[in-house]
Amino acid sequence: MKALRFGRHAAIAVIAAGALALTACGSDNATGTAPAGGQTSAGPKVTGTLTGIGASSTGAAMDAWKAGFASANQGATVQYSPDGSGAGRKAIIDGSAQFAGSDAYLKDEELESSKAVCGPDGAINIPVYISPIAVAFNLPGITDLKLDAATVAKIFRGEIANWNDPAIAALNEGVTLPDLKVTPVNRSDDSGTTTNFTDYLASAAPEVWTDKSAGVWPATLQGENAKGTSGVVKTVTDTPGAVTYADDSAVGGTLGTASIKVGEEFVKISAEAAAKAVEAGTPVEGRASTDVAIKLDRKTTAAGAYPVVLVSYHVVCSAYDNQETVDLVKAFENYVVSEEGQQAAADSAKSAPLSPALAEKAAAAVESIKVKS
């Protein structure tokens, strides 16, 4: 399987120099920054404060991006509140943030609503982060299980009550499964991770998962819930027999993860396998050429592809009120999609760098951001 790496085509834009007097316009509950290994960014420096709200799944990557960007732009600060993808999309639409982090691209109706703040072309989706979603479980002594889409769907619908159920045993010959209650744990907030996970289930196991894909977990289903990626991972870590879905970067410690059946093989979770699945995706129809939203093929049978994957986007306005904001947004996003920005995320979060072709599209989308006319 060919590993993907970020192409060198995503050049850092030439950013107008000068001090920018920008004020943060959203939640100032920013996450803490972490060292990003001394990354630098080419081009003239910018200053000011950029505010984002959104996905919690990209927390480790965002810390790396914030630190790397700040080290190259001493007067620049990025504030980011990981309130969930739904909160992020709402914030960019109502103007309370300058960018949103979202594990799901804007719906058509959201795109239409964004035009009031972002100008006649609305907001655009720029892919910045590719990561597998782990089906993570707490089973003492077991770190790997083989599951297919139908079995995963039955587990999260409560149709499989114990871990030694015949459906799980049939896929895991030779594994001693405990007689332990299955406790599904879902996100309580509007989550792009939930959107991607339920999209996989609805596409790959429609005979079992009869609900539509959505960012809010079906209220009719039983189970535990917790807020944010860290919330569901902690709940599962503290609960023997529990299982959840979460960005792979957040899963560690004693938790096991499932290999997912694709075609006739079981694919182990990895950034490379997630990138392989994204390669099978297609552009979302009806969007502007500068919008890089991707429709994923959850039923792919491509060898080595892991289809329980999310593409996280930075949702930005196609146009802002002034040049200062445009310069700051473009400077940050160019760093994020650059080779060094993508490597910083991969080092911190186990994510897959954008492929060369996708990197070029992302860089072109950033370059299209302009001042409202």
Coordinates of C-alpha atoms in Angstrom, one line a residue:
M1 CA 0.0 0.0 0.0
K2 CA 1.4 3.3 -1.0
A3 CA 1.8 5.8 1.9
L4 CA 0.5 9.3 1.2
R5 CA 2.6 12.3 1.9
F6 CA 1.8 16.0 1.6
G7 CA 3.0 17.4 -1.7
R8 CA 5.3 20.4 -2.0
H9 CA 2.9 22.2 -4.3
A10 CA 1.0 23.9 -1.5
A11 CA 3.2 26.9 -1.3
I12 CA 2.9 29.4 1.5
A13 CA 1.2 32.5 0.2
V14 CA 2.8 35.9 0.3
I15 CA 1.1 37.6 3.1
A16 CA 0.9 41.4 3.4
A17 CA 3.2 42.6 6.1
G18 CA 2.2 45.0 8.9
A19 CA 0.6 44.8 12.2
L20 CA -3.0 43.8 12.3
A21 CA -5.3 45.1 15.0
L22 CA -7.8 42.3 15.1
T23 CA -10.0 41.5 18.0
A24 CA -11.2 38.0 18.9
C25 CA -14.9 37.8 18.2
G26 CA -16.0 34.6 19.8
S27 CA -15.4 32.3 22.7
D28 CA -12.1 32.9 24.4
N29 CA -12.1 29.5 26.0
A30 CA -9.0 28.6 24.0
T31 CA -7.2 25.3 24.4
G32 CA -3.6 25.4 25.6
T33 CA -0.8 25.3 23.2
A34 CA 1.9 22.6 23.0
P35 CA 5.3 22.7 21.5
A36 CA 5.2 21.9 17.8
G37 CA 8.8 21.0 17.3
G38 CA 10.0 24.4 16.1
Q39 CA 8.1 24.6 12.8
T40 CA 8.5 27.8 10.8
S41 CA 6.5 29.4 8.1
A42 CA 7.8 31.2 5.1
G43 CA 6.7 34.6 4.0
P44 CA 6.2 38.0 5.7
K45 CA 4.8 37.8 9.3
V46 CA 1.4 38.7 10.5
T47 CA 0.0 39.8 13.9
G48 CA -3.4 39.7 15.4
T49 CA -5.8 37.3 17.0
L50 CA -7.7 34.7 15.0
T51 CA -10.7 33.0 16.7
G52 CA -12.0 29.5 15.8
I53 CA -14.6 27.2 17.3
G54 CA -15.3 23.6 16.4
A55 CA -14.3 20.0 16.4
S56 CA -12.7 18.4 19.5
S57 CA -11.3 15.5 17.5
T58 CA -8.5 17.7 16.1
G59 CA -7.3 18.9 19.5
A60 CA -3.8 17.5 19.3
A61 CA -3.4 18.8 15.7
M62 CA -4.8 22.2 16.6
D63 CA -2.3 22.6 19.5
A64 CA 0.5 21.8 17.1
W65 CA -0.8 24.3 14.5
K66 CA -1.3 27.0 17.0
A67 CA 2.2 26.7 18.4
G68 CA 3.9 26.4 15.0
F69 CA 2.1 29.4 13.6
A70 CA 2.7 31.5 16.7
S71 CA 6.5 30.6 16.6
A72 CA 6.7 31.9 13.1
N73 CA 4.5 35.0 13.7
Q74 CA 5.4 36.3 17.1
G75 CA 2.5 38.8 17.3
A76 CA -0.1 36.3 16.1
T77 CA -2.4 34.3 18.3
V78 CA -5.0 31.6 17.4
Q79 CA -7.7 31.0 19.9
Y80 CA -9.7 27.8 19.5
S81 CA -12.6 26.5 21.5
P82 CA -13.3 22.7 20.9
D83 CA -17.0 23.0 21.4
G84 CA -17.9 20.4 18.7
S85 CA -18.3 20.5 14.9
G86 CA -22.0 21.7 15.1
A87 CA -21.0 24.6 17.3
G88 CA -18.2 25.5 14.9
R89 CA -20.5 25.6 11.9
K90 CA -23.0 27.7 13.8
A91 CA -20.2 30.1 14.8
I92 CA -19.0 30.7 11.2
I93 CA -22.6 31.2 10.0
D94 CA -23.5 33.7 12.7
G95 CA -20.1 35.5 12.5
S96 CA -19.0 34.8 16.1
A97 CA -15.8 33.1 14.8
Q98 CA -13.5 33.7 11.9
F99 CA -13.1 30.0 11.1
A100 CA -14.8 26.8 12.1
G101 CA -13.3 23.3 12.7
S102 CA -15.8 20.7 11.5
D103 CA -15.6 17.0 10.9
A104 CA -18.5 17.4 8.5
Y105 CA -18.7 19.8 5.5
L106 CA -21.4 22.4 5.4
K107 CA -24.8 21.1 4.4
D108 CA -26.5 22.9 1.5
E109 CA -28.8 24.9 3.8
E110 CA -25.8 25.9 6.0
L111 CA -23.9 27.0 3.0
E112 CA -26.9 29.2 2.0
S113 CA -27.2 30.7 5.5
S114 CA -23.4 31.5 5.5
K115 CA -23.9 34.0 2.7
A116 CA -25.3 36.6 5.1
V117 CA -21.9 36.9 6.9
C118 CA -19.5 35.6 4.2
G119 CA -20.8 37.3 1.1
P120 CA -22.6 36.0 -1.9
D121 CA -20.4 33.0 -2.3
G122 CA -20.8 32.0 1.3
A123 CA -18.3 29.9 3.3
I124 CA -16.0 27.2 1.8
N125 CA -14.7 23.9 3.2
I126 CA -11.0 23.4 3.3
P127 CA -9.8 19.8 4.2
V128 CA -7.0 20.1 6.8
Y129 CA -7.0 16.8 8.7
I130 CA -7.6 13.1 7.8
S131 CA -7.9 10.6 10.6
P132 CA -9.5 7.2 11.2
I133 CA -12.3 6.9 13.7
A134 CA -11.5 4.1 16.1
V135 CA -14.1 1.7 17.4
A136 CA -12.5 1.6 20.8
F137 CA -13.4 -0.8 23.6
N138 CA -12.5 -1.7 27.2
L139 CA -12.0 -5.4 27.4
P140 CA -9.3 -6.6 29.9
G141 CA -6.6 -8.5 28.1
I142 CA -8.0 -7.9 24.6
T143 CA -6.5 -5.1 22.4
D144 CA -7.7 -6.1 18.9
L145 CA -11.0 -7.5 17.6
K146 CA -12.3 -8.1 14.1
L147 CA -15.7 -6.6 13.3
D148 CA -17.8 -6.0 10.2
A149 CA -20.2 -3.2 9.6
A150 CA -23.3 -5.1 10.6
T151 CA -21.8 -6.2 13.9
V152 CA -20.7 -2.7 14.7
A153 CA -24.1 -1.4 14.0
K154 CA -25.7 -4.1 16.2
I155 CA -23.4 -3.3 19.0
F156 CA -24.3 0.4 19.0
R157 CA -28.0 -0.2 18.5
G158 CA -28.0 -2.4 21.6
E159 CA -28.8 -5.6 19.7
I160 CA -25.7 -7.3 21.0
A161 CA -25.8 -7.4 24.7
N162 CA -22.7 -9.3 25.7
W163 CA -19.2 -9.4 24.3
N164 CA -19.3 -13.2 23.9
D165 CA -22.2 -12.9 21.5
P166 CA -22.0 -15.5 18.6
A167 CA -21.9 -12.7 16.1
I168 CA -18.7 -11.3 17.6
A169 CA -17.3 -14.8 18.3
A170 CA -17.8 -15.9 14.6
L171 CA -15.5 -13.0 13.5
N172 CA -12.8 -13.7 16.2
E173 CA -12.0 -17.4 16.1
G174 CA -9.5 -18.3 18.8
V175 CA -10.2 -15.2 21.0
T176 CA -11.6 -15.8 24.4
L177 CA -14.4 -13.3 24.7
P178 CA -15.6 -12.4 28.2
D179 CA -19.2 -12.8 29.4
L180 CA -19.4 -9.0 29.9
K181 CA -22.1 -6.5 29.2
V182 CA -21.7 -4.3 26.2
T183 CA -22.1 -0.6 27.1
P184 CA -22.2 1.6 24.0
V185 CA -21.0 5.2 24.7
N186 CA -22.0 8.0 22.2
R187 CA -21.3 11.7 21.9
S188 CA -23.9 13.9 23.7
D189 CA -23.1 17.0 21.6
D190 CA -23.6 17.7 17.9
S191 CA -20.5 16.1 16.5
G192 CA -18.9 15.7 13.2
T193 CA -17.4 12.4 14.4
T194 CA -20.9 11.2 15.0
T195 CA -21.9 12.3 11.5
N196 CA -19.0 10.3 10.0
F197 CA -19.6 7.3 12.1
T198 CA -23.3 7.1 11.4
D199 CA -22.7 7.8 7.8
Y200 CA -20.4 4.7 7.7
L201 CA -23.1 2.6 9.4
A202 CA -26.0 3.8 7.3
S203 CA -24.0 3.2 4.1
A204 CA -22.2 -0.1 5.0
A205 CA -24.9 -1.7 7.1
P206 CA -28.2 -0.2 6.0
E207 CA -30.2 -3.4 6.9
V208 CA -29.2 -2.9 10.5
W209 CA -28.6 0.9 10.9
T210 CA -31.9 2.2 9.8
D211 CA -31.3 5.8 11.0
K212 CA -29.9 8.5 8.7
S213 CA -26.4 9.8 9.2
A214 CA -26.5 12.8 11.6
G215 CA -24.4 14.8 14.0
V216 CA -26.7 14.1 16.9
W217 CA -27.0 10.5 18.1
P218 CA -30.4 8.9 17.7
A219 CA -32.4 9.6 20.9
T220 CA -34.2 6.3 20.6
L221 CA -31.1 4.3 21.3
Q222 CA -30.0 3.2 24.7
G223 CA -26.5 3.6 26.1
E224 CA -24.2 6.0 27.9
N225 CA -23.2 9.4 26.5
A226 CA -20.5 12.0 27.2
K227 CA -19.5 15.4 25.7
G228 CA -16.5 15.6 23.3
T229 CA -13.9 13.2 22.2
S230 CA -12.1 13.3 25.6
G231 CA -15.5 12.7 27.4
V232 CA -16.3 9.4 25.5
V233 CA -12.8 8.1 25.8
K234 CA -12.7 8.7 29.5
T235 CA -16.1 7.0 30.0
V236 CA -14.9 3.9 28.2
T237 CA -11.6 3.9 30.0
D238 CA -13.4 3.9 33.3
T239 CA -16.1 1.3 32.3
P240 CA -15.1 -2.3 31.6
G241 CA -17.2 -3.6 28.7
A242 CA -17.8 -0.1 27.2
V243 CA -17.3 0.8 23.6
T244 CA -17.3 4.0 21.7
Y245 CA -16.2 5.7 18.5
A246 CA -13.5 8.4 18.6
D247 CA -10.7 10.0 16.7
D248 CA -7.8 7.6 16.8
S249 CA -5.5 10.3 18.1
A250 CA -7.4 10.3 21.4
V251 CA -7.4 6.5 22.0
G252 CA -4.6 5.0 24.1
G253 CA -3.9 3.5 27.4
T254 CA -5.6 0.1 27.9
L255 CA -8.2 0.5 25.3
G256 CA -8.4 -1.8 22.3
T257 CA -9.4 -1.0 18.7
A258 CA -11.3 -3.0 16.1
S259 CA -10.1 -4.0 12.7
I260 CA -12.9 -3.4 10.2
K261 CA -13.9 -5.8 7.4
V262 CA -13.4 -4.3 3.9
G263 CA -14.2 -6.6 1.1
E264 CA -12.8 -10.0 2.2
E265 CA -10.1 -8.6 4.5
F266 CA -10.0 -7.0 7.9
V267 CA -8.1 -3.6 7.9
K268 CA -6.3 -2.5 11.0
I269 CA -6.8 1.1 11.9
S270 CA -4.0 3.5 10.7
A271 CA -3.5 6.9 9.2
E272 CA -2.3 5.3 6.0
A273 CA -5.4 3.2 5.7
A274 CA -7.6 6.2 6.4
A275 CA -5.9 8.2 3.6
K276 CA -6.4 5.2 1.3
A277 CA -10.2 5.5 1.9
V278 CA -10.2 9.2 1.3
E279 CA -8.6 8.6 -2.1
A280 CA -11.7 6.7 -3.1
G281 CA -13.9 9.8 -2.3
T282 CA -15.3 12.3 -4.9
P283 CA -16.0 16.0 -4.8
V284 CA -19.4 17.0 -3.4
E285 CA -21.7 18.0 -6.3
G286 CA -23.1 21.5 -6.7
R287 CA -20.3 23.3 -4.9
A288 CA -18.0 26.1 -6.1
S289 CA -14.6 25.2 -7.5
T290 CA -13.0 26.6 -4.4
D291 CA -15.0 24.4 -2.1
V292 CA -13.1 21.2 -1.4
A293 CA -15.8 19.1 0.4
I294 CA -15.3 15.4 -0.2
K295 CA -18.0 12.7 -0.5
L296 CA -16.5 9.5 1.0
D297 CA -17.2 6.1 -0.3
R298 CA -18.0 4.1 2.9
K299 CA -18.6 0.9 0.9
T300 CA -15.2 0.9 -0.8
T301 CA -13.5 -2.5 -1.2
A302 CA -10.1 -0.9 -2.0
A303 CA -7.4 -3.0 -0.6
G304 CA -6.0 -1.6 2.7
A305 CA -8.6 1.2 3.0
Y306 CA -10.2 1.9 6.4
P307 CA -13.6 3.4 5.7
V308 CA -14.5 4.6 9.2
V309 CA -12.7 7.8 8.5
L310 CA -13.2 11.5 9.0
V311 CA -12.0 14.4 7.0
S312 CA -11.9 17.5 9.2
Y313 CA -12.3 20.9 7.5
H314 CA -11.6 24.4 8.4
V315 CA -14.7 26.3 7.3
V316 CA -13.8 29.8 6.3
C317 CA -15.6 32.7 4.7
S318 CA -14.9 33.2 1.0
A319 CA -14.8 36.9 1.7
Y320 CA -14.2 39.0 4.9
D321 CA -14.8 42.6 5.7
N322 CA -11.2 43.8 5.6
Q323 CA -7.8 43.0 4.3
E324 CA -6.3 42.5 7.8
T325 CA -8.7 39.6 8.5
V326 CA -8.1 38.1 5.0
D327 CA -4.3 38.3 5.5
L328 CA -4.4 36.6 9.0
V329 CA -6.9 33.9 7.9
K330 CA -4.8 33.1 4.8
A331 CA -1.5 33.1 6.7
F332 CA -2.8 30.6 9.3
E333 CA -4.6 28.3 6.8
N334 CA -1.6 28.3 4.5
Y335 CA 0.5 27.1 7.4
V336 CA -2.0 24.4 8.3
V337 CA -2.2 22.9 4.8
S338 CA 1.6 23.3 4.2
E339 CA 3.9 20.3 4.3
E340 CA 5.3 21.4 7.6
G341 CA 1.9 22.1 9.1
Q342 CA 0.6 18.7 8.0
Q343 CA 3.7 17.0 9.4
A344 CA 3.2 18.8 12.7
A345 CA -0.3 17.4 12.8
A346 CA 0.8 13.9 11.9
D347 CA 3.5 13.9 14.6
S348 CA 1.1 15.1 17.2
A349 CA -2.2 13.4 16.3
K350 CA -1.4 10.3 14.2
S351 CA -3.3 11.9 11.3
A352 CA -2.6 11.3 7.6
P353 CA -1.1 14.2 5.7
L354 CA -3.1 15.5 2.7
S355 CA -2.2 13.8 -0.6
P356 CA -0.4 16.0 -3.2
A357 CA -3.5 16.5 -5.3
L358 CA -5.7 17.3 -2.3
A359 CA -3.0 19.7 -0.9
E360 CA -3.0 21.6 -4.2
K361 CA -6.8 22.0 -4.1
A362 CA -6.7 23.1 -0.4
A363 CA -3.9 25.7 -1.1
A364 CA -5.9 27.1 -4.1
A365 CA -9.0 27.4 -1.9
V366 CA -7.0 29.4 0.7
E367 CA -5.7 31.7 -2.1
S368 CA -9.2 32.4 -3.2
I369 CA -10.2 34.2 0.1
K370 CA -10.7 37.9 -0.5
V371 CA -12.1 41.1 0.8
K372 CA -15.8 41.7 0.3
S373 CA -16.4 43.9 -2.7

